[in-house]
JSON list of C-alpha atoms in Angstrom, two decimals:
[
{"chain": "A", "resi": 1121, "resn": "MET", "atom": "CA", "xyz": [-163.06, -80.25, 51.56]},
{"chain": "A", "resi": 1122, "resn": "LYS", "atom": "CA", "xyz": [-161.08, -80.51, 48.32]},
{"chain": "A", "resi": 1123, "resn": "ASN", "atom": "CA", "xyz": [-161.93, -80.26, 44.65]},
{"chain": "A", "resi": 1124, "resn": "LYS", "atom": "CA", "xyz": [-159.76, -80.59, 41.55]},
{"chain": "A", "resi": 1125, "resn": "ASN", "atom": "CA", "xyz": [-158.57, -76.97, 41.88]},
{"chain": "A", "resi": 1126, "resn": "GLY", "atom": "CA", "xyz": [-157.63, -77.09, 45.58]},
{"chain": "A", "resi": 1127, "resn": "ASN", "atom": "CA", "xyz": [-159.34, -76.62, 48.90]},
{"chain": "A", "resi": 1128, "resn": "LEU", "atom": "CA", "xyz": [-162.88, -75.42, 49.37]},
{"chain": "A", "resi": 1129, "resn": "LEU", "atom": "CA", "xyz": [-163.61, -73.10, 52.26]},
{"chain": "A", "resi": 1130, "resn": "THR", "atom": "CA", "xyz": [-166.95, -72.53, 53.96]},
{"chain": "A", "resi": 1131, "resn": "THR", "atom": "CA", "xyz": [-168.50, -69.10, 54.25]},
{"chain": "A", "resi": 1132, "resn": "GLN", "atom": "CA", "xyz": [-167.53, -68.91, 57.92]},
{"chain": "A", "resi": 1133, "resn": "GLU", "atom": "CA", "xyz": [-163.92, -69.85, 57.21]},
{"chain": "A", "resi": 1134, "resn": "VAL", "atom": "CA", "xyz": [-163.57, -67.21, 54.49]},
{"chain": "A", "resi": 1135, "resn": "ALA", "atom": "CA", "xyz": [-165.27, -64.54, 56.61]},
{"chain": "A", "resi": 1136, "resn": "GLN", "atom": "CA", "xyz": [-162.91, -65.21, 59.51]},
{"chain": "A", "resi": 1137, "resn": "PHE", "atom": "CA", "xyz": [-159.90, -65.28, 57.19]},
{"chain": "A", "resi": 1138, "resn": "LEU", "atom": "CA", "xyz": [-160.83, -61.91, 55.64]},
{"chain": "A", "resi": 1139, "resn": "ASN", "atom": "CA", "xyz": [-162.01, -60.49, 58.97]},
{"chain": "A", "resi": 1140, "resn": "ILE", "atom": "CA", "xyz": [-165.45, -59.60, 57.62]},
{"chain": "A", "resi": 1141, "resn": "SER", "atom": "CA", "xyz": [-168.95, -60.79, 58.42]},
{"chain": "A", "resi": 1142, "resn": "ALA", "atom": "CA", "xyz": [-170.56, -63.69, 56.60]},
{"chain": "A", "resi": 1143, "resn": "ARG", "atom": "CA", "xyz": [-173.30, -61.32, 55.48]},
{"chain": "A", "resi": 1144, "resn": "THR", "atom": "CA", "xyz": [-170.76, -58.99, 53.83]},
{"chain": "A", "resi": 1145, "resn": "LEU", "atom": "CA", "xyz": [-169.19, -61.95, 52.08]},
{"chain": "A", "resi": 1146, "resn": "SER", "atom": "CA", "xyz": [-172.57, -63.05, 50.75]},
{"chain": "A", "resi": 1147, "resn": "ARG", "atom": "CA", "xyz": [-173.10, -59.60, 49.20]},
{"chain": "A", "resi": 1148, "resn": "TRP", "atom": "CA", "xyz": [-169.84, -59.77, 47.26]},
{"chain": "A", "resi": 1149, "resn": "LYS", "atom": "CA", "xyz": [-170.12, -61.18, 43.76]},
{"chain": "A", "resi": 1150, "resn": "LEU", "atom": "CA", "xyz": [-167.61, -63.99, 44.20]},
{"chain": "A", "resi": 1151, "resn": "ASN", "atom": "CA", "xyz": [-167.81, -67.32, 42.42]},
{"chain": "A", "resi": 1152, "resn": "ARG", "atom": "CA", "xyz": [-169.45, -69.79, 44.75]},
{"chain": "A", "resi": 1153, "resn": "ILE", "atom": "CA", "xyz": [-169.80, -73.52, 44.67]},
{"chain": "A", "resi": 1154, "resn": "ARG", "atom": "CA", "xyz": [-173.10, -74.79, 46.01]},
{"chain": "A", "resi": 1155, "resn": "ILE", "atom": "CA", "xyz": [-173.45, -78.33, 47.23]},
{"chain": "A", "resi": 1156, "resn": "GLY", "atom": "CA", "xyz": [-176.99, -78.70, 48.44]},
{"chain": "A", "resi": 1157, "resn": "LYS", "atom": "CA", "xyz": [-177.64, -75.78, 50.76]},
{"chain": "A", "resi": 1158, "resn": "ARG", "atom": "CA", "xyz": [-173.98, -75.32, 51.60]},
{"chain": "A", "resi": 1159, "resn": "VAL", "atom": "CA", "xyz": [-171.83, -72.66, 49.95]},
{"chain": "A", "resi": 1160, "resn": "TYR", "atom": "CA", "xyz": [-168.10, -73.02, 49.40]},
{"chain": "A", "resi": 1161, "resn": "TYR", "atom": "CA", "xyz": [-165.40, -70.77, 48.00]},
{"chain": "A", "resi": 1162, "resn": "GLU", "atom": "CA", "xyz": [-162.18, -71.88, 46.34]},
{"chain": "A", "resi": 1163, "resn": "GLU", "atom": "CA", "xyz": [-159.15, -71.12, 48.46]},
{"chain": "A", "resi": 1164, "resn": "ASN", "atom": "CA", "xyz": [-157.20, -70.17, 45.32]},
{"chain": "A", "resi": 1165, "resn": "LEU", "atom": "CA", "xyz": [-159.76, -67.45, 44.54]},
{"chain": "A", "resi": 1166, "resn": "ILE", "atom": "CA", "xyz": [-159.52, -65.94, 48.02]},
{"chain": "A", "resi": 1167, "resn": "GLU", "atom": "CA", "xyz": [-155.71, -65.91, 47.88]},
{"chain": "A", "resi": 1168, "resn": "LYS", "atom": "CA", "xyz": [-155.84, -64.29, 44.44]},
{"chain": "A", "resi": 1169, "resn": "ILE", "atom": "CA", "xyz": [-158.13, -61.54, 45.72]},
{"chain": "A", "resi": 1170, "resn": "LEU", "atom": "CA", "xyz": [-155.73, -60.80, 48.56]},
{"chain": "A", "resi": 1171, "resn": "THR", "atom": "CA", "xyz": [-152.63, -60.69, 46.37]},
{"chain": "A", "resi": 1172, "resn": "GLU", "atom": "CA", "xyz": [-154.00, -59.02, 43.24]},
{"chain": "A", "resi": 1173, "resn": "GLY", "atom": "CA", "xyz": [-156.95, -57.08, 44.60]},
{"chain": "A", "resi": 1174, "resn": "LYS", "atom": "CA", "xyz": [-159.31, -58.95, 42.24]}
]
């Protein structure tokens, strides 16, 4: 899925990418985008966390 800032990733996609559990990801205080019951994360944010360490 895309938004104006780039791609949106599901919780499962981000958890697999970071090699953590979805539950751990839900405990982190990251900016989320909710569409109905679904939760998405901006790909740019995840890449920024990996490069800059948040």
